[in-house]
PDB file of C-alpha atoms in Angstrom:
ATOM      1  CA  UNK A   4      13.143 -55.441  -3.236  1.00 44.00           C
ATOM      2  CA  UNK A   5       9.417 -55.530  -2.508  1.00 44.00           C
ATOM      3  CA  UNK A   6       7.144 -57.141  -5.086  1.00 58.00           C
ATOM      4  CA  UNK A   7       5.240 -53.958  -5.903  1.00 79.00           C
ATOM      5  CA  UNK A   8       4.763 -52.014  -9.109  1.00 88.00           C
ATOM      6  CA  UNK A   9       7.898 -49.899  -9.477  1.00 94.00           C
ATOM      7  CA  UNK A  10       7.561 -46.140  -9.717  1.00 97.00           C
ATOM      8  CA  UNK A  11      10.054 -43.483 -10.734  1.00 98.00           C
ATOM      9  CA  UNK A  12       8.409 -41.234  -8.155  1.00 98.00           C
ATOM     10  CA  UNK A  13      10.381 -43.051  -5.456  1.00 98.00           C
ATOM     11  CA  UNK A  14      13.556 -41.342  -6.722  1.00 98.00           C
ATOM     12  CA  UNK A  15      12.254 -37.930  -5.724  1.00 98.00           C
ATOM     13  CA  UNK A  16      12.070 -34.857  -7.909  1.00 98.00           C
ATOM     14  CA  UNK A  17      14.407 -32.345  -9.496  1.00 98.00           C
ATOM     15  CA  UNK A  18      13.552 -28.859 -10.741  1.00 98.00           C
ATOM     16  CA  UNK A  19      15.339 -28.024 -14.006  1.00 98.00           C
ATOM     17  CA  UNK A  20      15.599 -24.398 -15.017  1.00 98.00           C
ATOM     18  CA  UNK A  21      13.119 -23.311 -12.408  1.00 97.00           C
ATOM     19  CA  UNK A  22      10.033 -24.707 -14.133  1.00 97.00           C
ATOM     20  CA  UNK A  23      10.641 -28.277 -15.353  1.00 98.00           C
ATOM     21  CA  UNK A  24       9.798 -30.566 -12.443  1.00 98.00           C
ATOM     22  CA  UNK A  25      10.895 -34.114 -13.198  1.00 98.00           C
ATOM     23  CA  UNK A  26      11.338 -37.372 -11.335  1.00 98.00           C
ATOM     24  CA  UNK A  27      14.978 -38.227 -10.815  1.00 98.00           C
ATOM     25  CA  UNK A  28      14.890 -41.445 -12.814  1.00 98.00           C
ATOM     26  CA  UNK A  29      14.327 -40.833 -16.497  1.00 98.00           C
ATOM     27  CA  UNK A  30      14.509 -42.839 -19.701  1.00 98.00           C
ATOM     28  CA  UNK A  31      17.173 -42.605 -22.393  1.00 98.00           C
ATOM     29  CA  UNK A  32      15.610 -43.271 -25.788  1.00 98.00           C
ATOM     30  CA  UNK A  33      18.764 -44.068 -27.771  1.00 97.00           C
ATOM     31  CA  UNK A  34      18.358 -47.838 -27.788  1.00 95.00           C
ATOM     32  CA  UNK A  35      14.833 -47.952 -29.189  1.00 98.00           C
ATOM     33  CA  UNK A  36      16.417 -47.513 -32.637  1.00 97.00           C
ATOM     34  CA  UNK A  37      18.074 -50.106 -34.883  1.00 96.00           C
ATOM     35  CA  UNK A  38      21.497 -51.745 -34.624  1.00 93.00           C
ATOM     36  CA  UNK A  39      24.311 -49.246 -34.265  1.00 93.00           C
ATOM     37  CA  UNK A  40      21.730 -46.608 -33.231  1.00 96.00           C
ATOM     38  CA  UNK A  41      20.812 -46.464 -36.915  1.00 96.00           C
ATOM     39  CA  UNK A  42      17.507 -47.041 -38.657  1.00 96.00           C
ATOM     40  CA  UNK A  43      14.270 -48.492 -37.403  1.00 97.00           C
ATOM     41  CA  UNK A  44      14.028 -50.995 -34.531  1.00 97.00           C
ATOM     42  CA  UNK A  45      13.196 -54.586 -35.353  1.00 96.00           C
ATOM     43  CA  UNK A  46       9.743 -54.098 -33.814  1.00 97.00           C
ATOM     44  CA  UNK A  47       8.386 -50.541 -33.926  1.00 98.00           C
ATOM     45  CA  UNK A  48       5.217 -51.444 -32.038  1.00 98.00           C
ATOM     46  CA  UNK A  49       7.280 -52.942 -29.209  1.00 98.00           C
ATOM     47  CA  UNK A  50       9.369 -49.769 -29.028  1.00 98.00           C
ATOM     48  CA  UNK A  51       6.234 -47.672 -28.701  1.00 98.00           C
ATOM     49  CA  UNK A  52       4.831 -49.978 -26.019  1.00 98.00           C
ATOM     50  CA  UNK A  53       8.086 -49.544 -24.125  1.00 98.00           C
ATOM     51  CA  UNK A  54       7.760 -45.756 -24.207  1.00 98.00           C
ATOM     52  CA  UNK A  55       4.174 -45.904 -22.976  1.00 98.00           C
ATOM     53  CA  UNK A  56       5.156 -48.287 -20.206  1.00 98.00           C
ATOM     54  CA  UNK A  57       7.841 -45.880 -19.046  1.00 98.00           C
ATOM     55  CA  UNK A  58       5.168 -43.268 -18.467  1.00 98.00           C
ATOM     56  CA  UNK A  59       2.968 -45.843 -16.704  1.00 98.00           C
ATOM     57  CA  UNK A  60       5.880 -46.405 -14.311  1.00 98.00           C
ATOM     58  CA  UNK A  61       6.056 -42.728 -13.416  1.00 98.00           C
ATOM     59  CA  UNK A  62       8.880 -41.661 -15.716  1.00 98.00           C
ATOM     60  CA  UNK A  63       8.312 -38.076 -16.835  1.00 98.00           C
ATOM     61  CA  UNK A  64      11.717 -37.230 -18.340  1.00 98.00           C
ATOM     62  CA  UNK A  65      12.717 -38.736 -21.694  1.00 98.00           C
ATOM     63  CA  UNK A  66      16.069 -37.952 -23.294  1.00 98.00           C
ATOM     64  CA  UNK A  67      16.636 -38.334 -27.028  1.00 98.00           C
ATOM     65  CA  UNK A  68      18.611 -36.757 -29.891  1.00 98.00           C
ATOM     66  CA  UNK A  69      18.197 -36.033 -33.577  1.00 98.00           C
ATOM     67  CA  UNK A  70      21.136 -38.358 -34.285  1.00 98.00           C
ATOM     68  CA  UNK A  71      19.461 -41.427 -32.769  1.00 98.00           C
ATOM     69  CA  UNK A  72      18.341 -43.201 -35.914  1.00 97.00           C
ATOM     70  CA  UNK A  73      18.810 -40.468 -37.129  1.00 97.00           C
ATOM     71  CA  UNK A  74      15.414 -39.041 -36.192  1.00 97.00           C
ATOM     72  CA  UNK A  75      13.979 -42.500 -35.495  1.00 98.00           C
ATOM     73  CA  UNK A  76      13.902 -42.073 -31.710  1.00 98.00           C
ATOM     74  CA  UNK A  77      12.182 -38.694 -31.900  1.00 98.00           C
ATOM     75  CA  UNK A  78       9.627 -39.999 -34.381  1.00 98.00           C
ATOM     76  CA  UNK A  79       8.778 -43.022 -32.231  1.00 98.00           C
ATOM     77  CA  UNK A  80       8.366 -40.808 -29.176  1.00 98.00           C
ATOM     78  CA  UNK A  81       5.873 -38.620 -31.010  1.00 98.00           C
ATOM     79  CA  UNK A  82       3.974 -41.582 -32.446  1.00 98.00           C
ATOM     80  CA  UNK A  83       3.747 -43.300 -29.069  1.00 98.00           C
ATOM     81  CA  UNK A  84       3.136 -40.422 -26.696  1.00 98.00           C
ATOM     82  CA  UNK A  85       1.584 -37.447 -28.515  1.00 98.00           C
ATOM     83  CA  UNK A  86      -0.486 -35.642 -27.295  1.00 98.00           C
ATOM     84  CA  UNK A  87       1.963 -35.432 -24.429  1.00 98.00           C
ATOM     85  CA  UNK A  88       0.908 -35.428 -20.770  1.00 98.00           C
ATOM     86  CA  UNK A  89       1.404 -32.009 -19.173  1.00 96.00           C
ATOM     87  CA  UNK A  90       4.058 -33.323 -16.791  1.00 97.00           C
ATOM     88  CA  UNK A  91       6.192 -35.018 -19.453  1.00 98.00           C
ATOM     89  CA  UNK A  92       9.522 -33.343 -20.273  1.00 98.00           C
ATOM     90  CA  UNK A  93      11.179 -34.399 -23.512  1.00 98.00           C
ATOM     91  CA  UNK A  94      14.794 -33.344 -23.974  1.00 98.00           C
ATOM     92  CA  UNK A  95      16.557 -33.640 -27.305  1.00 98.00           C
ATOM     93  CA  UNK A  96      20.030 -32.840 -28.608  1.00 98.00           C
ATOM     94  CA  UNK A  97      21.798 -31.744 -31.788  1.00 98.00           C
ATOM     95  CA  UNK A  98      25.394 -31.472 -32.926  1.00 98.00           C
ATOM     96  CA  UNK A  99      26.067 -34.835 -34.576  1.00 97.00           C
ATOM     97  CA  UNK A 100      25.593 -36.131 -38.097  1.00 96.00           C
ATOM     98  CA  UNK A 101      25.194 -39.864 -38.821  1.00 95.00           C
ATOM     99  CA  UNK A 102      26.785 -40.855 -42.123  1.00 92.00           C
ATOM    100  CA  UNK A 103      26.482 -44.569 -41.270  1.00 91.00           C
ATOM    101  CA  UNK A 104      25.841 -47.001 -38.425  1.00 88.00           C
ATOM    102  CA  UNK A 105      28.390 -46.630 -35.618  1.00 90.00           C
ATOM    103  CA  UNK A 106      29.644 -43.367 -37.196  1.00 93.00           C
ATOM    104  CA  UNK A 107      29.204 -39.977 -35.521  1.00 96.00           C
ATOM    105  CA  UNK A 108      30.423 -36.749 -37.146  1.00 97.00           C
ATOM    106  CA  UNK A 109      30.450 -33.446 -35.292  1.00 98.00           C
ATOM    107  CA  UNK A 110      28.613 -30.416 -36.660  1.00 98.00           C
ATOM    108  CA  UNK A 111      28.354 -27.444 -34.320  1.00 98.00           C
ATOM    109  CA  UNK A 112      27.712 -24.825 -36.995  1.00 98.00           C
ATOM    110  CA  UNK A 113      24.928 -22.407 -36.011  1.00 98.00           C
ATOM    111  CA  UNK A 114      23.063 -23.041 -39.257  1.00 98.00           C
ATOM    112  CA  UNK A 115      23.093 -26.787 -38.632  1.00 98.00           C
ATOM    113  CA  UNK A 116      21.883 -26.424 -35.044  1.00 98.00           C
ATOM    114  CA  UNK A 117      19.051 -24.143 -36.153  1.00 98.00           C
ATOM    115  CA  UNK A 118      17.940 -26.560 -38.869  1.00 98.00           C
ATOM    116  CA  UNK A 119      18.197 -29.498 -36.450  1.00 98.00           C
ATOM    117  CA  UNK A 120      16.094 -27.727 -33.834  1.00 98.00           C
ATOM    118  CA  UNK A 121      13.405 -26.786 -36.311  1.00 98.00           C
ATOM    119  CA  UNK A 122      13.223 -30.344 -37.627  1.00 98.00           C
ATOM    120  CA  UNK A 123      12.989 -31.679 -34.064  1.00 98.00           C
ATOM    121  CA  UNK A 124      10.103 -29.323 -33.416  1.00 98.00           C
ATOM    122  CA  UNK A 125       8.286 -30.695 -36.445  1.00 98.00           C
ATOM    123  CA  UNK A 126       8.944 -34.365 -35.699  1.00 98.00           C
ATOM    124  CA  UNK A 127       8.168 -34.094 -31.988  1.00 98.00           C
ATOM    125  CA  UNK A 128       5.073 -31.979 -32.764  1.00 98.00           C
ATOM    126  CA  UNK A 129       6.106 -29.248 -30.354  1.00 98.00           C
ATOM    127  CA  UNK A 130       5.959 -25.470 -30.389  1.00 98.00           C
ATOM    128  CA  UNK A 131       8.954 -25.276 -28.051  1.00 98.00           C
ATOM    129  CA  UNK A 132      11.431 -27.912 -26.920  1.00 98.00           C
ATOM    130  CA  UNK A 133      11.582 -27.995 -23.092  1.00 98.00           C
ATOM    131  CA  UNK A 134      15.313 -28.816 -22.941  1.00 98.00           C
ATOM    132  CA  UNK A 135      17.552 -28.592 -25.997  1.00 98.00           C
ATOM    133  CA  UNK A 136      21.118 -29.791 -25.490  1.00 98.00           C
ATOM    134  CA  UNK A 137      24.249 -29.180 -27.551  1.00 98.00           C
ATOM    135  CA  UNK A 138      25.408 -32.756 -28.090  1.00 98.00           C
ATOM    136  CA  UNK A 139      29.180 -32.229 -28.178  1.00 98.00           C
ATOM    137  CA  UNK A 140      31.502 -29.262 -28.786  1.00 98.00           C
ATOM    138  CA  UNK A 141      32.859 -29.134 -32.335  1.00 98.00           C
ATOM    139  CA  UNK A 142      36.555 -28.163 -32.438  1.00 98.00           C
ATOM    140  CA  UNK A 143      35.989 -26.584 -35.862  1.00 98.00           C
ATOM    141  CA  UNK A 144      33.425 -24.129 -34.490  1.00 98.00           C
ATOM    142  CA  UNK A 145      33.924 -21.755 -31.544  1.00 98.00           C
ATOM    143  CA  UNK A 146      31.791 -23.025 -28.676  1.00 98.00           C
ATOM    144  CA  UNK A 147      30.374 -19.538 -28.191  1.00 98.00           C
ATOM    145  CA  UNK A 148      28.977 -19.564 -31.727  1.00 98.00           C
ATOM    146  CA  UNK A 149      27.272 -22.920 -31.240  1.00 98.00           C
ATOM    147  CA  UNK A 150      25.727 -21.915 -27.921  1.00 98.00           C
ATOM    148  CA  UNK A 151      24.836 -18.510 -29.333  1.00 98.00           C
ATOM    149  CA  UNK A 152      22.701 -20.221 -31.977  1.00 98.00           C
ATOM    150  CA  UNK A 153      20.721 -21.923 -29.200  1.00 98.00           C
ATOM    151  CA  UNK A 154      20.288 -18.582 -27.440  1.00 98.00           C
ATOM    152  CA  UNK A 155      18.812 -17.152 -30.633  1.00 98.00           C
ATOM    153  CA  UNK A 156      16.383 -20.076 -30.834  1.00 98.00           C
ATOM    154  CA  UNK A 157      15.497 -19.593 -27.184  1.00 98.00           C
ATOM    155  CA  UNK A 158      14.753 -15.923 -27.748  1.00 98.00           C
ATOM    156  CA  UNK A 159      12.502 -16.931 -30.641  1.00 98.00           C
ATOM    157  CA  UNK A 160      10.515 -19.201 -28.320  1.00 98.00           C
ATOM    158  CA  UNK A 161      11.617 -22.448 -29.962  1.00 98.00           C
ATOM    159  CA  UNK A 162      13.645 -23.622 -26.949  1.00 98.00           C
ATOM    160  CA  UNK A 163      12.712 -23.183 -23.300  1.00 98.00           C
ATOM    161  CA  UNK A 164      16.005 -24.230 -21.728  1.00 98.00           C
ATOM    162  CA  UNK A 165      19.542 -24.944 -22.932  1.00 98.00           C
ATOM    163  CA  UNK A 166      21.805 -27.783 -21.827  1.00 98.00           C
ATOM    164  CA  UNK A 167      25.258 -28.995 -22.819  1.00 98.00           C
ATOM    165  CA  UNK A 168      26.655 -32.483 -23.231  1.00 98.00           C
ATOM    166  CA  UNK A 169      30.140 -33.995 -23.286  1.00 98.00           C
ATOM    167  CA  UNK A 170      31.851 -30.908 -21.905  1.00 98.00           C
ATOM    168  CA  UNK A 171      34.672 -30.291 -19.467  1.00 98.00           C
ATOM    169  CA  UNK A 172      34.699 -27.649 -16.729  1.00 98.00           C
ATOM    170  CA  UNK A 173      36.295 -24.997 -18.918  1.00 98.00           C
ATOM    171  CA  UNK A 174      33.781 -25.551 -21.705  1.00 98.00           C
ATOM    172  CA  UNK A 175      30.877 -25.400 -19.273  1.00 98.00           C
ATOM    173  CA  UNK A 176      32.163 -22.091 -17.918  1.00 98.00           C
ATOM    174  CA  UNK A 177      32.461 -20.688 -21.449  1.00 98.00           C
ATOM    175  CA  UNK A 178      28.956 -21.839 -22.346  1.00 98.00           C
ATOM    176  CA  UNK A 179      27.596 -20.167 -19.218  1.00 98.00           C
ATOM    177  CA  UNK A 180      29.122 -16.874 -20.326  1.00 98.00           C
ATOM    178  CA  UNK A 181      26.844 -17.006 -23.377  1.00 98.00           C
ATOM    179  CA  UNK A 182      23.658 -18.654 -22.091  1.00 98.00           C
ATOM    180  CA  UNK A 183      21.830 -19.763 -18.994  1.00 98.00           C
ATOM    181  CA  UNK A 184      22.774 -23.439 -18.926  1.00 98.00           C
ATOM    182  CA  UNK A 185      20.438 -25.635 -16.872  1.00 98.00           C
ATOM    183  CA  UNK A 186      21.902 -29.118 -17.406  1.00 98.00           C
ATOM    184  CA  UNK A 187      25.040 -31.082 -18.182  1.00 98.00           C
ATOM    185  CA  UNK A 188      24.952 -34.523 -19.787  1.00 98.00           C
ATOM    186  CA  UNK A 189      28.261 -36.423 -19.600  1.00 98.00           C
ATOM    187  CA  UNK A 190      29.304 -40.055 -19.374  1.00 97.00           C
ATOM    188  CA  UNK A 191      29.305 -40.970 -15.687  1.00 96.00           C
ATOM    189  CA  UNK A 192      29.032 -44.186 -13.685  1.00 94.00           C
ATOM    190  CA  UNK A 193      30.965 -45.909 -10.872  1.00 92.00           C
ATOM    191  CA  UNK A 194      33.621 -47.029 -13.366  1.00 90.00           C
ATOM    192  CA  UNK A 195      34.043 -43.668 -15.109  1.00 93.00           C
ATOM    193  CA  UNK A 196      34.062 -40.777 -12.681  1.00 94.00           C
ATOM    194  CA  UNK A 197      36.027 -38.354 -14.850  1.00 95.00           C
ATOM    195  CA  UNK A 198      33.144 -35.873 -14.498  1.00 97.00           C
ATOM    196  CA  UNK A 199      33.159 -35.922 -10.681  1.00 97.00           C
ATOM    197  CA  UNK A 200      34.143 -32.257 -10.522  1.00 97.00           C
ATOM    198  CA  UNK A 201      31.345 -31.335 -12.920  1.00 98.00           C
ATOM    199  CA  UNK A 202      28.806 -33.178 -10.778  1.00 98.00           C
ATOM    200  CA  UNK A 203      29.913 -31.013  -7.867  1.00 98.00           C
ATOM    201  CA  UNK A 204      29.693 -27.823  -9.950  1.00 98.00           C
ATOM    202  CA  UNK A 205      26.157 -28.762 -10.960  1.00 98.00           C
ATOM    203  CA  UNK A 206      25.186 -29.470  -7.349  1.00 98.00           C
ATOM    204  CA  UNK A 207      26.670 -26.156  -6.205  1.00 98.00           C
ATOM    205  CA  UNK A 208      24.911 -24.127  -8.892  1.00 98.00           C
ATOM    206  CA  UNK A 209      21.643 -26.010  -9.195  1.00 98.00           C
ATOM    207  CA  UNK A 210      22.164 -27.522 -12.648  1.00 98.00           C
ATOM    208  CA  UNK A 211      20.853 -30.980 -13.467  1.00 98.00           C
ATOM    209  CA  UNK A 212      23.536 -33.592 -14.131  1.00 98.00           C
ATOM    210  CA  UNK A 213      22.312 -36.234 -16.584  1.00 98.00           C
ATOM    211  CA  UNK A 214      24.713 -39.199 -16.731  1.00 98.00           C
ATOM    212  CA  UNK A 215      24.806 -41.083 -19.994  1.00 95.00           C
ATOM    213  CA  UNK A 216      25.964 -44.714 -19.963  1.00 92.00           C
ATOM    214  CA  UNK A 217      24.889 -44.703 -16.302  1.00 91.00           C
ATOM    215  CA  UNK A 218      25.208 -48.469 -15.994  1.00 88.00           C
ATOM    216  CA  UNK A 219      28.765 -48.584 -17.297  1.00 80.00           C
ATOM    217  CA  UNK A 220      28.011 -50.927 -20.207  1.00 60.00           C
ATOM    218  CA  UNK A 221      29.258 -54.428 -19.313  1.00 51.00           C
ATOM    219  CA  UNK A 222      31.224 -53.323 -16.276  1.00 52.00           C
ATOM    220  CA  UNK A 223      28.536 -54.312 -13.798  1.00 51.00           C
ATOM    221  CA  UNK A 224      30.217 -57.555 -12.761  1.00 56.00           C
ATOM    222  CA  UNK A 225      32.619 -56.131 -10.188  1.00 67.00           C
ATOM    223  CA  UNK A 226      32.837 -57.580  -6.702  1.00 76.00           C
ATOM    224  CA  UNK A 227      31.208 -54.886  -4.587  1.00 82.00           C
ATOM    225  CA  UNK A 228      28.193 -54.775  -6.862  1.00 87.00           C
ATOM    226  CA  UNK A 229      27.880 -58.546  -6.948  1.00 87.00           C
ATOM    227  CA  UNK A 230      27.960 -58.679  -3.154  1.00 90.00           C
ATOM    228  CA  UNK A 231      25.378 -55.912  -2.740  1.00 91.00           C
ATOM    229  CA  UNK A 232      23.092 -57.467  -5.333  1.00 91.00           C
ATOM    230  CA  UNK A 233      23.239 -60.885  -3.690  1.00 92.00           C
ATOM    231  CA  UNK A 234      22.699 -59.512  -0.197  1.00 93.00           C
ATOM    232  CA  UNK A 235      19.836 -57.175  -1.134  1.00 94.00           C
ATOM    233  CA  UNK A 236      18.153 -59.363  -3.736  1.00 94.00           C
ATOM    234  CA  UNK A 237      18.574 -56.821  -6.539  1.00 94.00           C
ATOM    235  CA  UNK A 238      20.485 -56.699  -9.806  1.00 93.00           C
ATOM    236  CA  UNK A 239      23.926 -55.130 -10.124  1.00 92.00           C
ATOM    237  CA  UNK A 240      22.411 -52.562 -12.467  1.00 93.00           C
ATOM    238  CA  UNK A 241      19.864 -51.571  -9.824  1.00 95.00           C
ATOM    239  CA  UNK A 242      22.660 -51.084  -7.313  1.00 94.00           C
ATOM    240  CA  UNK A 243      24.474 -48.803  -9.767  1.00 94.00           C
ATOM    241  CA  UNK A 244      21.371 -46.681 -10.315  1.00 97.00           C
ATOM    242  CA  UNK A 245      20.798 -46.418  -6.556  1.00 97.00           C
ATOM    243  CA  UNK A 246      24.412 -45.304  -6.166  1.00 96.00           C
ATOM    244  CA  UNK A 247      23.950 -42.617  -8.799  1.00 97.00           C
ATOM    245  CA  UNK A 248      20.815 -41.307  -7.107  1.00 98.00           C
ATOM    246  CA  UNK A 249      22.690 -41.171  -3.814  1.00 97.00           C
ATOM    247  CA  UNK A 250      25.721 -39.454  -5.377  1.00 97.00           C
ATOM    248  CA  UNK A 251      24.047 -36.050  -5.752  1.00 97.00           C
ATOM    249  CA  UNK A 252      20.644 -34.432  -5.385  1.00 97.00           C
ATOM    250  CA  UNK A 253      20.988 -33.051  -8.938  1.00 98.00           C
ATOM    251  CA  UNK A 254      21.691 -36.452 -10.516  1.00 98.00           C
ATOM    252  CA  UNK A 255      19.149 -37.530 -13.141  1.00 98.00           C
ATOM    253  CA  UNK A 256      20.027 -41.003 -14.488  1.00 98.00           C
ATOM    254  CA  UNK A 257      18.502 -41.938 -17.846  1.00 97.00           C
ATOM    255  CA  UNK A 258      19.078 -45.689 -18.269  1.00 97.00           C
ATOM    256  CA  UNK A 259      18.067 -46.816 -21.735  1.00 96.00           C
ATOM    257  CA  UNK A 260      16.837 -50.186 -22.903  1.00 96.00           C
ATOM    258  CA  UNK A 261      14.715 -51.852 -25.554  1.00 96.00           C
ATOM    259  CA  UNK A 262      13.452 -54.446 -23.039  1.00 96.00           C
ATOM    260  CA  UNK A 263      10.296 -54.086 -20.966  1.00 97.00           C
ATOM    261  CA  UNK A 264      11.795 -56.319 -18.304  1.00 96.00           C
ATOM    262  CA  UNK A 265      14.910 -54.176 -17.997  1.00 96.00           C
ATOM    263  CA  UNK A 266      12.813 -51.000 -17.986  1.00 98.00           C
ATOM    264  CA  UNK A 267      10.870 -52.228 -14.974  1.00 97.00           C
ATOM    265  CA  UNK A 268      14.056 -53.343 -13.225  1.00 96.00           C
ATOM    266  CA  UNK A 269      15.640 -49.942 -13.809  1.00 97.00           C
ATOM    267  CA  UNK A 270      12.635 -48.047 -12.471  1.00 98.00           C
ATOM    268  CA  UNK A 271      12.490 -50.323  -9.425  1.00 97.00           C
ATOM    269  CA  UNK A 272      15.930 -49.003  -8.462  1.00 97.00           C
ATOM    270  CA  UNK A 273      14.264 -45.700  -7.556  1.00 97.00           C
ATOM    271  CA  UNK A 274      13.154 -47.219  -4.261  1.00 96.00           C
ATOM    272  CA  UNK A 275      16.485 -48.846  -3.382  1.00 96.00           C
ATOM    273  CA  UNK A 276      18.321 -46.991  -0.613  1.00 95.00           C
ATOM    274  CA  UNK A 277      21.947 -48.027  -0.138  1.00 95.00           C
ATOM    275  CA  UNK A 278      23.744 -47.907   3.190  1.00 95.00           C
ATOM    276  CA  UNK A 279      26.791 -45.686   3.626  1.00 95.00           C
ATOM    277  CA  UNK A 280      28.962 -48.817   3.636  1.00 94.00           C
ATOM    278  CA  UNK A 281      27.443 -50.012   0.350  1.00 94.00           C
ATOM    279  CA  UNK A 282      27.960 -46.592  -1.222  1.00 93.00           C
ATOM    280  CA  UNK A 283      31.593 -46.601  -0.104  1.00 92.00           C
ATOM    281  CA  UNK A 284      32.089 -50.053  -1.609  1.00 91.00           C
ATOM    282  CA  UNK A 285      30.782 -48.864  -4.985  1.00 90.00           C
ATOM    283  CA  UNK A 286      32.813 -45.643  -4.684  1.00 89.00           C
ATOM    284  CA  UNK A 287      35.931 -47.788  -4.537  1.00 86.00           C
ATOM    285  CA  UNK A 288      35.269 -49.260  -7.972  1.00 80.00           C
ATOM    286  CA  UNK A 289      36.565 -46.125  -9.710  1.00 69.00           C
ATOM    287  CA  UNK A 290      39.872 -46.614  -7.936  1.00 63.00           C
ATOM    288  CA  UNK A 291      40.036 -50.262  -8.877  1.00 57.00           C
ATOM    289  CA  UNK A 292      39.055 -51.430  -5.423  1.00 42.00           C
ATOM    290  CA  UNK A 293      35.882 -53.291  -6.412  1.00 42.00           C
TER     291      UNK A 293
END
């Protein structure tokens, strides 16, 4: 890839909910916290520099959650970036409790979601959260009750738009009976395409699809990716991000990192256009053909 300053603008734009215009390569702020997504990072100043650098590189969509830290990610975002640029969209989530590192406990009760939203507003220093996402359906609480709590908050002006995360098609349909849902955030990458049908639903209906774990963790060593990376002079991770951007016009990858170097590499993928043959080669990975 050309030796120029990378820019998320090269990925193009996506309109979320009719009024949130974002560049299609965002930043996931989970990994700026401590080990196990718990507690403070080893270097808070470095984490804040990373957030500021993301904006310098044209990123204007940052995804976080109250459970990251918990509350550490949100607090760092506010410390680093407030007062926020007009074009910056910060999305947060609620629905998990964090009793300990590596532990995640569901809580979809309306009273919990309300309290979580109001605390996010305080920590992020916002009057209204642009995109508030229900982190994961809680089998102990009817989905309609959880989403209904977000509708109440929206009607009170504390949330502009509502999204859902970690849902299947049936759950998305149920949520849409209760609220206007503008985004879906599910695990999705070339090695886990279990949400393929949901990507297509989002494309059909104009919802943003926000893939978490977009790089597939340590899976980026498969043959097709190695060949593309070697031939094009890019990293395997950059090839994955380019594939995601090509997969659908509503795709909004949010690769996360605590490394400035990796941040710049990820953003540089916005300008990488894959050929149809390269896309097909990566497509085959889900079927074990990589």
